[in-house]
Tab-separated table of C-alpha atoms in Angstrom:
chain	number	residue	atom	x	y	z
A	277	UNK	CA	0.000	0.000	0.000
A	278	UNK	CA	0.991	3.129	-1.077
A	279	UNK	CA	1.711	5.893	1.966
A	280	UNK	CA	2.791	9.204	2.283
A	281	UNK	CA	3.254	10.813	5.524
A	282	UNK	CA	4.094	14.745	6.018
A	283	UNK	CA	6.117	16.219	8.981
A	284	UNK	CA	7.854	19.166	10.381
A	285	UNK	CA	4.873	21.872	10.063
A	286	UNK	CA	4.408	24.374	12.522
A	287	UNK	CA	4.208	27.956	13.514
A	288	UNK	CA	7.264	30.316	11.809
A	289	UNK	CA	8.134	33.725	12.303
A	290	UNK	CA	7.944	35.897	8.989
A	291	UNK	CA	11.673	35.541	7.489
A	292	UNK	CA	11.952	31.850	8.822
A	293	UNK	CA	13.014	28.788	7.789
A	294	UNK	CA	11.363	25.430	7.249
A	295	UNK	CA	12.444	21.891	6.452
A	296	UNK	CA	9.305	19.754	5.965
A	297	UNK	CA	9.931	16.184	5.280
A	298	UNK	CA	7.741	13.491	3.915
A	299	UNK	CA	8.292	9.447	4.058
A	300	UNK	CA	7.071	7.459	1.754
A	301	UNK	CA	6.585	4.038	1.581
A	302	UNK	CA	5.002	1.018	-0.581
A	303	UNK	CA	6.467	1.583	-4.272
A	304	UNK	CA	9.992	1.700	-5.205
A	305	UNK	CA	10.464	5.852	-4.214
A	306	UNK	CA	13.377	6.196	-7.130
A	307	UNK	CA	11.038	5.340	-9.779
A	308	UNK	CA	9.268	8.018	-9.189
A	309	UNK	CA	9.081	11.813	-9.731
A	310	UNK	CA	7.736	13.467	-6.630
A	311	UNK	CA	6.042	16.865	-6.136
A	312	UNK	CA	5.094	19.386	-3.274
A	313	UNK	CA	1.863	21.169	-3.444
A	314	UNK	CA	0.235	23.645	-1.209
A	315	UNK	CA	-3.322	24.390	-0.373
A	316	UNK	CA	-3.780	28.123	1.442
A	317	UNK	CA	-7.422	27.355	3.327
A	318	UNK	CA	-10.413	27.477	1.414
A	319	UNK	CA	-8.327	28.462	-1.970
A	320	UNK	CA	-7.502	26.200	-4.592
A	321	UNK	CA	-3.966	23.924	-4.406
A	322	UNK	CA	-0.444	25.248	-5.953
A	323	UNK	CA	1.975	23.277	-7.393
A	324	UNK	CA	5.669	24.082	-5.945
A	325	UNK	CA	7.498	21.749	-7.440
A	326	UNK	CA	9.142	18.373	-8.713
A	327	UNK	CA	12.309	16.635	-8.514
A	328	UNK	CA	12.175	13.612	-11.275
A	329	UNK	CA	13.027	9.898	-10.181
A	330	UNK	CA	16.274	8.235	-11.134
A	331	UNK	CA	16.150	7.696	-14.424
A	332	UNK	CA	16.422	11.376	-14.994
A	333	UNK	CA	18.754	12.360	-12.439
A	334	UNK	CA	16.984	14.025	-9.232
A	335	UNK	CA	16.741	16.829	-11.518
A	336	UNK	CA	14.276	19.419	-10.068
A	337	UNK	CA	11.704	22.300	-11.284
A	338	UNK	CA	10.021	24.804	-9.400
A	339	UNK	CA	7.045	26.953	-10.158
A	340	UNK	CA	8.415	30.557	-10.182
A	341	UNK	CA	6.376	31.482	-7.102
A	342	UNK	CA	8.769	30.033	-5.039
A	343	UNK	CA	12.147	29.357	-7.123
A	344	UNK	CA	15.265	30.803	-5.538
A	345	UNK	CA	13.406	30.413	-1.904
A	346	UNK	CA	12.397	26.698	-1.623
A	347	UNK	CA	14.480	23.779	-2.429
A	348	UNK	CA	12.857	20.179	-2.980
A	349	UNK	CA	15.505	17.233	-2.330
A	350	UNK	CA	15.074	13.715	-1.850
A	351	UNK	CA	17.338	10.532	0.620
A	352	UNK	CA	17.067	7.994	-1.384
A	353	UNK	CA	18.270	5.458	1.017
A	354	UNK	CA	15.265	6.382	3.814
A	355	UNK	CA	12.846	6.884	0.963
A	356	UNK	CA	12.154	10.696	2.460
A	357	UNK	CA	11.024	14.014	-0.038
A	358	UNK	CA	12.182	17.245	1.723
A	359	UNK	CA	11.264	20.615	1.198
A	360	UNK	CA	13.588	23.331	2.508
A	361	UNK	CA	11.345	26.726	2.900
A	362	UNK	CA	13.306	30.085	3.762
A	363	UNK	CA	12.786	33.712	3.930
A	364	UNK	CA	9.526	32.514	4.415
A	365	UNK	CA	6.022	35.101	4.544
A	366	UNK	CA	2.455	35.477	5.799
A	367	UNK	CA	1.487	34.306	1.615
A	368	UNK	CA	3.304	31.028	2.439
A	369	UNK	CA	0.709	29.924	4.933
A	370	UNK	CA	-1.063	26.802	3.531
A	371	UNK	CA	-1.299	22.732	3.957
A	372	UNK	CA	1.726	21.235	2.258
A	373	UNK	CA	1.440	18.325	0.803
A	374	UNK	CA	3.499	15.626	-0.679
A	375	UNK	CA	2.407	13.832	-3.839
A	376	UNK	CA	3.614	10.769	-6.112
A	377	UNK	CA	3.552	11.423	-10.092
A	378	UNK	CA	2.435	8.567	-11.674
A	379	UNK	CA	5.079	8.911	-14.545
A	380	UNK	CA	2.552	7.305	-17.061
A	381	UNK	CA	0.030	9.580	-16.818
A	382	UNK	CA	-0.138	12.930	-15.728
A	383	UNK	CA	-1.401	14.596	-12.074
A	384	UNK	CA	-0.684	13.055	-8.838
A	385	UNK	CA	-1.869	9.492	-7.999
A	386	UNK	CA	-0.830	9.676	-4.486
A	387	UNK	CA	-0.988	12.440	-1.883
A	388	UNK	CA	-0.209	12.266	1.816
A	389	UNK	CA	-2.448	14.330	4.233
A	390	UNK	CA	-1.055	17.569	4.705
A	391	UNK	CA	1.380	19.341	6.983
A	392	UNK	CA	-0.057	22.597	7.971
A	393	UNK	CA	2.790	25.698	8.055
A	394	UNK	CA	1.752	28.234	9.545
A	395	UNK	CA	3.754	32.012	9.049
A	396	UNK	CA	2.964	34.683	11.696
A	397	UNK	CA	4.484	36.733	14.302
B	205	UNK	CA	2.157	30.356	-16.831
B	206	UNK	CA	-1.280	28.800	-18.139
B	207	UNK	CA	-4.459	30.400	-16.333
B	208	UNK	CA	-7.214	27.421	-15.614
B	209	UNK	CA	-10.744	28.969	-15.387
B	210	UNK	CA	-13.400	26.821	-13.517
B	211	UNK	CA	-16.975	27.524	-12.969
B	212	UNK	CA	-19.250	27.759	-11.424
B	213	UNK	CA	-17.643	28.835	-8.169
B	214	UNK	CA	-20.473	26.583	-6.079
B	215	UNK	CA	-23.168	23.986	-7.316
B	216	UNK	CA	-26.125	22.713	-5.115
B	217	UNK	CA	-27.855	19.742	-6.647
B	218	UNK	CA	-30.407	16.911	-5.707
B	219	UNK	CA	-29.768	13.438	-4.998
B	220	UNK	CA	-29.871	11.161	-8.358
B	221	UNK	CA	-29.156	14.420	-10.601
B	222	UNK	CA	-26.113	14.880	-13.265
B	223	UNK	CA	-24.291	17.764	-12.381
B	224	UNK	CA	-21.711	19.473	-14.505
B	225	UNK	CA	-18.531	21.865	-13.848
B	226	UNK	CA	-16.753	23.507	-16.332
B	227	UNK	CA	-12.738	24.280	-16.494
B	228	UNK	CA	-11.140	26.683	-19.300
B	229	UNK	CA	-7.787	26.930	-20.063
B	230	UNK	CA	-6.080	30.303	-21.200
B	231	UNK	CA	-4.558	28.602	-24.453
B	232	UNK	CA	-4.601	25.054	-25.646
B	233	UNK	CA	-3.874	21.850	-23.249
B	234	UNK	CA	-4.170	18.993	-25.616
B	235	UNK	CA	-6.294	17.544	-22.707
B	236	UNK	CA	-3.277	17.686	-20.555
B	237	UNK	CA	-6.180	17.869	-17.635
B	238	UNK	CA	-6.630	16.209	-14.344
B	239	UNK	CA	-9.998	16.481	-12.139
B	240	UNK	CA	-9.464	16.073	-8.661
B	241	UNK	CA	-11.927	15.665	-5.482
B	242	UNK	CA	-11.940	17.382	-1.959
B	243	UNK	CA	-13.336	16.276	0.931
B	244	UNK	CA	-13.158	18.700	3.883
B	245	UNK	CA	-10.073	17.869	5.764
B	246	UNK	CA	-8.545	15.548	3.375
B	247	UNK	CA	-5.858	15.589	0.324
B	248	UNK	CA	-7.255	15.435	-3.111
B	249	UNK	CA	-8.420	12.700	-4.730
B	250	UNK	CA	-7.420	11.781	-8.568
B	251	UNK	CA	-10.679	11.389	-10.389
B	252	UNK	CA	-9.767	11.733	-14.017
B	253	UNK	CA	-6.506	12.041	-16.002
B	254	UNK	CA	-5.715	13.054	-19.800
B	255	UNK	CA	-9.387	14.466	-19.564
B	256	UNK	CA	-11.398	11.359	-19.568
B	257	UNK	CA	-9.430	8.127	-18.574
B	258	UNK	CA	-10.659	7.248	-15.273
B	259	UNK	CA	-8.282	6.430	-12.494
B	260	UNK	CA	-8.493	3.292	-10.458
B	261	UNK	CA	-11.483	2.744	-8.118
B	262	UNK	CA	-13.030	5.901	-9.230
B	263	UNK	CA	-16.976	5.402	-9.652
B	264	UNK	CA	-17.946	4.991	-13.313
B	265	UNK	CA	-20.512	7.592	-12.815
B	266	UNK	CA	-17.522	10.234	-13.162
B	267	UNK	CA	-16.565	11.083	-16.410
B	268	UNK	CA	-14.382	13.844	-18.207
B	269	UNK	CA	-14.693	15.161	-21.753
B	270	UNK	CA	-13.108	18.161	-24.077
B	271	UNK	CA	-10.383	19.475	-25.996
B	272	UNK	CA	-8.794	21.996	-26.527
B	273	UNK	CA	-9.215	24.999	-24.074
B	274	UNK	CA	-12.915	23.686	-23.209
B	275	UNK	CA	-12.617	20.712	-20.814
B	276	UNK	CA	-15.523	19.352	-18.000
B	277	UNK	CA	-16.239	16.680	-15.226
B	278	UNK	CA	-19.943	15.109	-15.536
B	279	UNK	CA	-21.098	13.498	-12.525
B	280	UNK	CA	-24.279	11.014	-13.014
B	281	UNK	CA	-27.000	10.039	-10.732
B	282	UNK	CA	-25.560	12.237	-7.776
B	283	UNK	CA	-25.097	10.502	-4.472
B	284	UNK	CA	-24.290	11.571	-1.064
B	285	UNK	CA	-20.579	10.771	-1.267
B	286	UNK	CA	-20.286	13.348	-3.842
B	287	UNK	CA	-20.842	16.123	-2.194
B	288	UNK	CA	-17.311	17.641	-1.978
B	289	UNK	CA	-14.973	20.843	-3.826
B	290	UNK	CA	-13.377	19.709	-7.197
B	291	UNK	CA	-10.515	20.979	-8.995
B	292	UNK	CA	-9.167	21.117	-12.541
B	293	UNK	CA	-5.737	20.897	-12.894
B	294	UNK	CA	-3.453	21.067	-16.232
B	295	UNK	CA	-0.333	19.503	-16.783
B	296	UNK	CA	0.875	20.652	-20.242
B	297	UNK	CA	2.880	23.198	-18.915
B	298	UNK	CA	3.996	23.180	-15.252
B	299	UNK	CA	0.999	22.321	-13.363
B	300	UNK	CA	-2.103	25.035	-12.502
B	301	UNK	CA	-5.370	24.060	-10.864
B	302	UNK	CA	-8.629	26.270	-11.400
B	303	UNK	CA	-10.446	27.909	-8.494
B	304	UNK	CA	-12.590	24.830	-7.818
B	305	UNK	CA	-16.347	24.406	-7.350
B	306	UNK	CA	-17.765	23.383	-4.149
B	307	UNK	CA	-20.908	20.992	-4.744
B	308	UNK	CA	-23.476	20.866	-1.963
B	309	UNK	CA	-26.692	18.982	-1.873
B	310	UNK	CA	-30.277	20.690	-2.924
């Protein structure tokens, strides 16, 4: 069975940093390309971004919203997705979530539950 | 970046009733289009990828159709379990959902 499981959410000061991390387990995690996505409450999801499976080198993209600020990496060994958030603002409040691509197909086949990050004085 | 249009915003419908929502895309896709469900509380739910292949499990009473710019989610004989927020989302360029309409019951 497929699982992803968020951590490391919280409450942040405006100009913080964040690391949130998210294990995954049941598939073979290198085959994969894996994305983070974040859902401000009540407003529609965001895709941040992607770093691509094996095959194609860990090589990551980023949707200009965030490039230059977060940084998606992956330990392949633990089978853990990171996301590194700095400099971080009150617009960066949102669920975070961690979600499988399915390689064959596009969208996101699997999505763990959310971290919620929270940005406030 | 491509700008996904979804409508309408909210949708209250009966039990048993086919209910429709709509998603535009600024330029052409080539029904590089997901649909996605929402339950309160939990992650999304794929529903529908390349515009209308179903994805595993999902109800047969979900379907997806278009091309081009014009792409939309049918839902058949409407049932309790339904009621939830869907999203659009495309993935010919890097990914953009719509706005999302939040379906309620009559």
């Amino acid at each position: 069975e497929v699982k992803l499981l968020e951590s490391g959410g919280g409450l942040v000061q405006p100009g913080g940093s964040l690391r949130l991390s998210c294990a995954a387990s049941g598939f073979t995690f290198t085959d994969f390309y894996m994305s983070w996505i974040r859902q401000p409450p009540g407003k529609a999801p965001e895709w941040l971004g992607v770093i691509r499976n094996k095959a194609n080198g860990y090589t990551t993209e980023y949707n200009p919203s965030v490039k230059g600020r977060f940084t998606i990496s992956r330990d392949n060994t633990q089978n853990i997705l990171y996301l590194q958030m700095n400099t971080l603002r009150a617009k960066d409040t949102a669920i975070y979530y961690c979600a499988r691509d399915p390689l064959s197909y596009g969208g996101w086949d699997y999505w763990g539950q959310g971290v919620m990050v929270t940005v406030s004085s | 970046d491509i700008q996904m249009t979804q409508s309408p915003a909210s949708l209250s419908a009966s039990l048993g009733e086919t209910v429709t929502i709509e998603c535009r895309a600024s330029e052409d896709i080539y029904n590089g289009l997901a649909w996605y469900q929402q339950k309160p509380g939990k992650s999304p739910q794929l529903l529908i990828y390349n515009a209308n292949s179903l994805h595993t499990g999902v109800p047969s009473r979900f379907s997806g159709s278009g091309s081009g710019t014009q792409y939309s989610l049918k839902i058949n004989s409407l049932q309790s379990e339904d009621v939830a927020s869907y999203f659009c989302q495309q993935y010919y360029n890097y990914p953009t959902f719509g706005g999302g309409t939040k379906l309620e019951l009559k």
